[in-house]
Coordinates of C-alpha atoms in Angstrom, one line a residue:
X7 CA 0.0 0.0 0.0
X8 CA 1.4 3.3 -1.0
X9 CA 0.4 6.2 1.3
X10 CA 0.1 9.6 -0.2
X11 CA -0.1 13.0 1.2
X12 CA -1.7 15.4 -1.1
X13 CA -3.9 15.8 -4.1
X14 CA -6.7 16.3 -1.5
X15 CA -6.4 12.7 -0.5
X16 CA -4.5 12.8 2.7
X17 CA -3.3 9.4 3.8
X18 CA -5.3 7.5 6.4
X19 CA -2.6 7.7 8.9
X20 CA -1.6 11.1 7.8
X21 CA -4.7 12.3 9.5
X22 CA -3.9 10.6 12.8
X23 CA -4.4 13.6 15.0
X24 CA -8.1 13.3 14.8
X25 CA -8.0 9.8 16.2
X26 CA -6.9 11.2 19.5
X27 CA -9.6 13.9 19.4
X28 CA -12.4 11.5 18.5
X29 CA -11.1 8.7 20.7
X30 CA -8.1 6.6 19.7
X31 CA -9.1 3.1 19.0
X32 CA -7.8 1.1 22.0
X33 CA -6.0 -2.1 21.0
X34 CA -4.2 -5.0 22.6
X35 CA -1.1 -6.6 21.2
X36 CA -0.1 -10.3 21.6
X37 CA 1.6 -13.1 19.7
X38 CA 0.1 -16.4 18.7
X39 CA 2.0 -19.6 19.3
X40 CA 3.4 -19.7 15.8
X41 CA 4.7 -16.1 15.9
X42 CA 1.8 -14.2 14.3
X43 CA 1.4 -10.8 15.8
X44 CA -2.2 -10.2 16.9
X45 CA -3.8 -6.8 17.3
X46 CA -7.4 -6.6 18.7
X47 CA -9.6 -3.6 19.1
X48 CA -13.0 -4.2 20.6
X49 CA -15.7 -2.1 18.9
X50 CA -19.1 -3.2 20.3
X51 CA -21.4 -0.8 18.5
X52 CA -22.1 -3.2 15.6
X53 CA -22.4 -7.0 15.9
X54 CA -19.7 -7.6 13.3
X55 CA -16.0 -8.4 13.2
X56 CA -13.4 -7.3 10.7
X57 CA -10.2 -9.4 10.5
X58 CA -7.2 -8.5 8.3
X59 CA -4.1 -10.6 7.7
X60 CA -1.2 -8.4 6.6
X61 CA 2.0 -9.9 5.1
X62 CA 5.2 -8.3 3.9
X63 CA 4.8 -9.9 0.5
X64 CA 4.0 -7.1 -1.9
X65 CA 5.2 -6.4 -5.5
X66 CA 8.6 -5.1 -4.4
X67 CA 9.5 -8.7 -3.8
X68 CA 8.7 -9.8 -7.3
X69 CA 11.7 -11.7 -8.8
X70 CA 13.2 -10.0 -11.8
X71 CA 11.4 -11.1 -15.0
X72 CA 8.4 -12.3 -13.0
X73 CA 6.9 -8.9 -12.2
X74 CA 3.3 -9.4 -11.2
X75 CA 3.7 -12.7 -9.3
X76 CA 3.0 -11.2 -5.9
X77 CA -0.2 -9.7 -7.4
X78 CA -1.3 -13.0 -8.9
X79 CA -0.5 -15.0 -5.7
X80 CA -2.7 -12.7 -3.7
X81 CA -5.5 -12.7 -6.3
X82 CA -5.5 -16.5 -6.4
X83 CA -5.9 -17.0 -2.7
X84 CA -9.7 -16.8 -2.9
X85 CA -9.9 -18.7 -6.1
X86 CA -9.8 -22.2 -4.7
X87 CA -8.2 -24.2 -1.9
X88 CA -7.3 -27.9 -1.3
X89 CA -10.9 -28.5 -0.2
X90 CA -13.0 -25.7 -1.8
X91 CA -13.4 -24.6 -5.4
X92 CA -13.6 -20.9 -6.2
X93 CA -17.4 -21.1 -6.6
X94 CA -17.7 -23.0 -3.3
X95 CA -15.8 -20.2 -1.5
X96 CA -17.9 -17.6 -3.2
X97 CA -21.1 -19.4 -2.3
X98 CA -20.0 -19.8 1.3
X99 CA -19.3 -16.1 1.6
X100 CA -22.6 -15.2 0.0
X101 CA -24.4 -17.5 2.4
X102 CA -22.8 -15.8 5.4
X103 CA -23.5 -12.3 3.9
X104 CA -19.8 -11.7 4.5
X105 CA -16.9 -10.5 2.4
X106 CA -13.5 -12.1 1.9
X107 CA -10.9 -10.2 -0.2
X108 CA -7.2 -10.5 -0.9
X109 CA -5.0 -7.9 -2.6
X110 CA -1.3 -6.9 -3.0
X111 CA 0.3 -3.5 -3.4
X112 CA 3.9 -2.5 -3.6
X113 CA 4.7 -3.4 0.0
X114 CA 2.1 -5.7 1.4
X115 CA -0.5 -8.4 0.9
X116 CA -3.8 -8.2 2.8
X117 CA -6.4 -10.8 3.2
X118 CA -9.6 -9.3 4.7
X119 CA -12.7 -10.9 6.2
X120 CA -15.8 -8.9 7.3
X121 CA -18.4 -11.1 9.0
X122 CA -21.3 -10.9 11.4
X123 CA -20.3 -11.9 14.9
X124 CA -22.7 -14.9 14.9
X125 CA -20.8 -16.3 11.9
X126 CA -17.3 -15.5 13.1
X127 CA -16.3 -19.2 13.4
X128 CA -17.4 -20.0 9.8
X129 CA -15.8 -16.9 8.5
X130 CA -12.4 -17.6 10.2
X131 CA -12.5 -21.1 8.8
X132 CA -12.8 -19.7 5.3
X133 CA -10.1 -17.1 6.0
X134 CA -7.7 -19.7 7.3
X135 CA -8.5 -22.1 4.4
X136 CA -7.6 -19.5 1.7
X137 CA -4.6 -18.3 3.6
X138 CA -3.1 -21.7 4.4
X139 CA -4.3 -24.0 1.7
X140 CA -4.5 -22.2 -1.6
X141 CA -4.7 -24.5 -4.6
X142 CA -3.3 -22.1 -7.2
X143 CA -5.1 -24.3 -9.8
X144 CA -3.7 -24.0 -13.3
X145 CA -7.1 -23.2 -14.7
X146 CA -7.6 -20.4 -12.2
X147 CA -4.1 -19.1 -12.8
X148 CA -4.8 -18.9 -16.6
X149 CA -8.1 -17.1 -16.0
X150 CA -6.6 -14.6 -13.6
X151 CA -3.5 -14.1 -15.8
X152 CA -5.7 -13.2 -18.8
X153 CA -7.8 -10.9 -16.6
X154 CA -4.6 -9.1 -15.5
X155 CA -3.4 -8.8 -19.1
X156 CA -6.8 -7.4 -20.2
X157 CA -6.6 -4.9 -17.4
X158 CA -3.1 -3.8 -18.4
X159 CA -4.2 -3.4 -22.0
X160 CA -7.2 -1.3 -20.9
X161 CA -4.9 1.0 -19.0
X162 CA -3.1 1.8 -22.2
X163 CA -6.2 3.8 -23.2
X164 CA -6.1 5.8 -19.9
X165 CA -3.7 8.7 -20.3
X166 CA -3.4 9.1 -16.5
X167 CA -2.4 5.5 -16.1
X168 CA 0.0 5.7 -19.0
X169 CA 1.7 8.8 -17.5
X170 CA 1.9 7.2 -14.1
X171 CA 3.5 4.0 -15.3
X172 CA 6.0 6.0 -17.5
X173 CA 6.9 8.1 -14.5
X174 CA 7.3 5.0 -12.2
X175 CA 9.5 3.3 -14.8
X176 CA 11.7 6.3 -15.5
X177 CA 12.2 7.2 -11.9
X178 CA 12.9 3.7 -10.4
X179 CA 14.1 1.8 -13.5
X180 CA 14.8 -1.8 -12.6
X181 CA 14.5 -1.2 -8.9
X182 CA 11.7 -3.0 -7.0
X183 CA 9.3 0.0 -7.2
X184 CA 10.0 0.4 -10.9
X185 CA 7.2 -1.9 -12.2
X186 CA 3.5 -1.8 -11.8
X187 CA 2.1 -4.0 -9.0
X188 CA 0.2 -6.1 -11.5
X189 CA 3.2 -6.7 -13.7
X190 CA 3.6 -5.9 -17.4
X191 CA 2.5 -7.3 -20.7
X192 CA 6.0 -8.8 -21.0
X193 CA 6.3 -10.4 -17.6
X194 CA 2.8 -11.7 -16.7
X195 CA 2.6 -14.3 -19.6
X196 CA 5.8 -15.8 -18.3
X197 CA 4.5 -16.4 -14.7
X198 CA 3.9 -20.1 -14.1
X199 CA 2.1 -21.9 -11.4
X200 CA 5.5 -23.0 -10.1
X201 CA 6.5 -19.3 -9.8
X202 CA 3.3 -18.5 -7.8
X203 CA 3.8 -21.5 -5.5
X204 CA 7.4 -20.7 -4.9
X205 CA 6.6 -17.0 -4.1
X206 CA 3.8 -18.1 -1.7
X207 CA 6.1 -20.6 0.1
X208 CA 8.9 -18.1 0.5
X209 CA 6.9 -15.1 1.7
X210 CA 3.7 -16.2 3.4
X211 CA 5.2 -16.9 6.8
X212 CA 3.5 -16.6 10.1
X213 CA 6.4 -14.9 11.8
X214 CA 6.1 -11.9 9.6
X215 CA 2.3 -11.9 9.6
X216 CA 0.0 -9.4 11.4
X217 CA -3.6 -10.3 12.2
X218 CA -5.8 -7.4 13.1
X219 CA -9.3 -8.0 14.5
X220 CA -11.7 -5.1 15.1
X221 CA -15.3 -5.4 16.2
X222 CA -17.6 -7.2 18.5
X223 CA -15.1 -9.6 20.0
X224 CA -12.8 -9.8 23.0
X225 CA -9.1 -10.4 22.8
X226 CA -9.1 -13.7 24.6
X227 CA -12.0 -15.0 22.5
X228 CA -10.5 -14.1 19.1
X229 CA -7.0 -15.2 20.2
X230 CA -8.4 -18.7 21.0
X231 CA -10.3 -18.9 17.7
X232 CA -7.2 -17.9 15.7
X233 CA -5.0 -20.3 17.5
X234 CA -7.4 -23.0 16.5
X235 CA -7.6 -22.1 12.8
X236 CA -4.0 -20.8 12.2
X237 CA -2.1 -22.9 14.7
X238 CA -0.9 -25.3 12.0
X239 CA 0.6 -22.4 10.0
X240 CA 4.3 -23.0 10.3
X241 CA 7.4 -21.8 8.5
X242 CA 10.9 -20.5 9.0
X243 CA 11.8 -16.9 9.5
X244 CA 10.5 -14.4 7.0
X245 CA 12.7 -13.6 4.1
X246 CA 14.7 -10.4 4.7
X247 CA 14.4 -7.6 2.2
X248 CA 16.8 -4.8 1.6
X249 CA 15.9 -2.2 -0.9
X250 CA 18.9 -1.8 -3.3
X251 CA 20.8 1.4 -3.5
X252 CA 18.9 3.9 -5.8
X253 CA 20.3 4.2 -9.3
X254 CA 20.9 7.5 -11.0
X255 CA 17.8 8.9 -12.7
X256 CA 17.8 10.5 -16.1
X257 CA 16.0 13.8 -16.1
X258 CA 15.3 13.9 -19.8
X259 CA 11.6 14.5 -20.4
X260 CA 9.5 11.4 -21.2
X261 CA 7.1 12.5 -24.0
X262 CA 4.3 10.1 -25.1
X263 CA 2.3 11.1 -28.2
X264 CA -1.4 10.4 -27.9
X265 CA -4.3 12.0 -29.9
X266 CA -5.7 13.8 -26.8
X267 CA -7.1 17.3 -26.3
X268 CA -5.6 17.4 -22.8
X269 CA -2.1 16.7 -21.8
X270 CA -1.5 14.5 -18.7
X271 CA 1.6 15.8 -16.9
X272 CA 3.6 14.5 -14.0
X273 CA 6.6 16.4 -12.6
X274 CA 8.5 14.8 -9.8
X275 CA 11.5 13.0 -8.3
X276 CA 12.3 10.6 -5.6
X277 CA 10.6 11.1 -2.3
X278 CA 10.9 9.7 1.2
X279 CA 10.1 6.5 3.1
X280 CA 7.1 6.3 5.4
X281 CA 9.3 6.2 8.6
X282 CA 11.1 9.4 7.7
X283 CA 11.0 11.6 10.8
X284 CA 10.3 14.7 8.6
X285 CA 7.1 13.1 7.4
X286 CA 5.0 15.4 9.5
X287 CA 6.6 18.6 8.3
X288 CA 6.5 17.3 4.8
X289 CA 2.8 16.7 5.2
X290 CA 2.2 20.3 6.2
X291 CA 4.4 21.6 3.5
X292 CA 2.8 19.5 0.8
X293 CA -0.7 20.5 1.9
X294 CA 0.2 24.1 1.3
X295 CA 2.0 23.5 -2.0
X296 CA -0.5 21.2 -3.7
X297 CA -2.2 18.8 -1.4
X298 CA -4.7 21.2 0.1
X299 CA -7.3 21.1 -2.7
X300 CA -8.7 24.5 -3.5
X301 CA -6.5 26.2 -0.9
X302 CA -3.2 25.0 -2.3
X303 CA -0.7 27.2 -4.0
X304 CA -0.6 25.1 -7.2
X305 CA -4.3 25.1 -7.6
X306 CA -4.5 28.8 -6.9
X307 CA -1.8 29.7 -9.4
X308 CA -2.4 27.2 -12.2
X309 CA -6.2 26.9 -12.1
X310 CA -7.8 29.7 -10.2
X311 CA -5.7 32.7 -11.4
X312 CA -4.4 31.4 -14.7
X313 CA -7.2 29.0 -15.8
X314 CA -4.5 26.7 -17.3
X315 CA -5.5 23.3 -15.7
X316 CA -8.6 21.5 -14.8
X317 CA -7.0 19.7 -12.0
X318 CA -3.6 20.0 -10.3
X319 CA -2.1 18.7 -7.1
X320 CA 1.0 17.4 -5.4
X321 CA 1.8 14.4 -3.3
X322 CA 4.4 12.3 -1.6
X323 CA 3.9 8.6 -2.3
X324 CA 5.5 6.9 0.7
X325 CA 6.5 3.3 1.1
X326 CA 8.8 1.0 3.1
X327 CA 11.6 2.5 1.0
X328 CA 11.7 6.0 -0.5
X329 CA 8.8 6.6 -2.8
X330 CA 8.2 9.7 -4.9
X331 CA 7.2 13.3 -5.0
X332 CA 4.8 14.2 -7.8
X333 CA 3.0 17.2 -9.2
X334 CA 0.1 15.8 -11.3
X335 CA -2.0 17.9 -13.6
X336 CA -4.2 17.8 -16.7
X337 CA -4.3 20.8 -19.1
X338 CA -5.0 21.7 -22.7
X339 CA -2.1 20.6 -24.9
X340 CA -1.4 24.2 -25.8
X341 CA -1.3 25.2 -22.1
X342 CA 1.2 22.5 -21.0
X343 CA 4.2 24.7 -21.3
X344 CA 2.8 27.5 -19.1
X345 CA 1.3 25.0 -16.6
X346 CA 4.6 23.3 -16.1
X347 CA 6.4 26.6 -15.8
X348 CA 4.0 27.8 -13.1
X349 CA 4.4 24.5 -11.2
X350 CA 8.1 25.0 -11.2
X351 CA 7.6 28.6 -9.9
X352 CA 5.5 27.3 -7.0
X353 CA 8.1 24.6 -6.1
X354 CA 10.8 27.3 -6.2
X355 CA 8.7 29.7 -4.1
X356 CA 8.0 27.4 -1.3
X357 CA 11.7 26.6 -1.1
X358 CA 12.6 30.3 -1.1
X359 CA 10.0 32.0 1.1
X360 CA 8.4 31.1 4.4
X361 CA 4.8 30.2 4.2
X362 CA 2.3 32.5 5.8
X363 CA 0.6 32.2 9.2
X364 CA -2.7 31.7 7.6
X365 CA -1.4 28.9 5.4
X366 CA 0.2 26.9 8.1
X367 CA -2.7 27.4 10.5
X368 CA -5.2 26.1 7.8
X369 CA -3.0 23.2 7.0
X370 CA -2.8 22.1 10.6
X371 CA -6.5 22.5 11.2
X372 CA -7.3 20.4 8.2
X373 CA -4.8 17.7 8.9
X374 CA -5.7 17.4 12.6
X375 CA -9.4 17.9 12.2
X376 CA -10.4 15.6 9.4
X377 CA -9.0 12.4 10.8
X378 CA -12.2 11.2 12.6
X379 CA -14.0 11.0 9.2
X380 CA -11.4 8.4 8.2
X381 CA -11.9 6.2 11.2
X382 CA -15.7 5.8 11.0
X383 CA -15.8 2.1 10.4
X384 CA -14.3 -1.2 11.6
X385 CA -12.7 -1.6 8.2
X386 CA -10.9 1.8 8.5
X387 CA -9.8 1.1 12.1
X388 CA -8.4 -2.3 11.0
X389 CA -6.4 -0.7 8.2
X390 CA -5.1 2.0 10.5
X391 CA -3.9 -0.4 13.2
X392 CA -2.4 -2.7 10.6
X393 CA -0.5 0.0 8.8
X394 CA 0.9 1.5 12.1
X395 CA 2.3 -1.8 13.0
X396 CA 3.5 -2.8 9.5
X397 CA 5.4 0.5 9.0
X398 CA 6.7 0.5 12.6
X399 CA 5.3 3.9 13.4
X400 CA 4.9 3.3 17.1
X401 CA 1.8 2.0 19.0
X402 CA 1.2 5.5 20.4
X403 CA 1.1 6.9 16.9
X404 CA -2.5 8.2 17.1
X405 CA -1.7 10.1 20.3
X406 CA 1.6 11.6 19.0
X407 CA 0.5 12.5 15.5
X408 CA -1.4 15.6 16.5
X409 CA 1.5 16.8 18.6
X410 CA 3.9 16.4 15.8
X411 CA 1.7 18.1 13.2
X412 CA 1.0 21.0 15.6
X413 CA 4.7 21.3 16.4
X414 CA 5.6 22.1 12.8
X415 CA 6.7 25.7 12.3
X416 CA 7.1 27.9 9.3
X417 CA 10.9 27.4 9.6
X418 CA 10.4 23.6 9.5
X419 CA 8.2 23.9 6.4
X420 CA 11.0 26.0 4.7
X421 CA 13.7 23.5 5.9
X422 CA 12.0 20.4 4.5
X423 CA 11.0 22.2 1.3
X424 CA 14.6 23.1 0.7
X425 CA 15.8 19.6 1.7
X426 CA 13.2 17.4 -0.1
X427 CA 12.1 19.4 -3.1
X428 CA 14.8 19.3 -5.7
X429 CA 14.0 21.4 -8.8
X430 CA 17.2 20.2 -10.6
X431 CA 16.1 16.6 -10.3
X432 CA 12.5 17.0 -11.5
X433 CA 11.5 14.4 -14.1
X434 CA 8.9 15.5 -16.5
X435 CA 6.4 13.0 -18.1
X436 CA 3.9 14.3 -20.6
X437 CA 1.2 12.3 -22.4
X438 CA -0.6 14.3 -25.0
X439 CA -0.8 15.5 -28.6
X440 CA 2.9 16.4 -28.9
X441 CA 2.3 18.4 -32.2
X442 CA 0.4 20.9 -30.1
X443 CA 2.8 21.0 -27.1
X444 CA 5.9 23.2 -26.9
X445 CA 8.2 22.4 -24.0
X446 CA 11.3 24.3 -25.1
X447 CA 11.9 25.9 -21.7
X448 CA 9.3 24.5 -19.4
X449 CA 11.0 21.1 -19.7
X450 CA 14.3 22.4 -18.5
X451 CA 15.3 22.6 -14.9
X452 CA 15.6 26.2 -13.6

């Protein structure tokens, strides 16, 4: 899961201050006999329970040439086990009125169960079955592989997706974050059942697993139930992962010609990891620059005052290892040059001048005040607790987040802007009708 701060979509945990104001979800932490970390938060208002298994088995662990195997392994978990077919799993979930989902992103795999309390035993039995006994049947693999390829081909007609993938590929190259989570048209056809099984056996280990349970259930009760269904899950230590040293990035513009009336533009460079201690000051800085919706500097300059872009924003995409900083916008082809130039102006300005009192006050109020809206369901609380633990942010994160955001000063905003915004390293990606776009100076670093 890639957290972002900006583009009006502040990360779930990036809004953590509100949790303390609205009531931080209390949780207990323990360990099952096989090493699984168990997090439980009792939420008795609704007779339902949400259970999420989180594993460090995301796409960054894809072997070279097999990009997409993590995604396929996760997708296939619910497509049949040693004792249930895909349709039998689906029928069982429908009968319970529950949901059972699995997915992978760059860093993690999640397997999520939502079930009424009265059906918790049956739901946990299904969850354990798909997690511990996936069949990875050849027929299901073929079907899912074709579905993934169809999805990738469909994205080729989406300018935003084309720009995003081009930016990711240009910025990270052959590094683990350089390929799409679902793989590519070149890699996915080469993934075999043996590849999926090998990936599963190597990375689906209990000692690196988190199980988070939120809802109408007590810690002792859910712990006993999980010991019963997951107790047989065994395996050696989790495979270590060290992100390789970043490779140099070419800053030559990536220009992709498409018969479009609007250009899709990404301007950015490498960012920070989620556990960077400057995350909080960066969150405030980015809100002012381009993450604050209609109040951001980028939107005010490029859309409101200049009428150049229909949408514009900035974000830091953060991961276990350093992600990216991006300014993303769509504008008429003929306006691309001016819009890029104005984006560069605002990046330069926030590195040169302190933000105003009103700007930093508004940013803090928004970031600290909107969090309760993001923790209004058991599913969201489950995601919050899982991510805090997965990224090692500290179990007092919800309490300390507001203090850290409110402690950010104008001087801190200026410091992190100068440290983490790097105009000379900005990589430009443009997808549009190139015959209508002039980038003679806008594509150049200042």
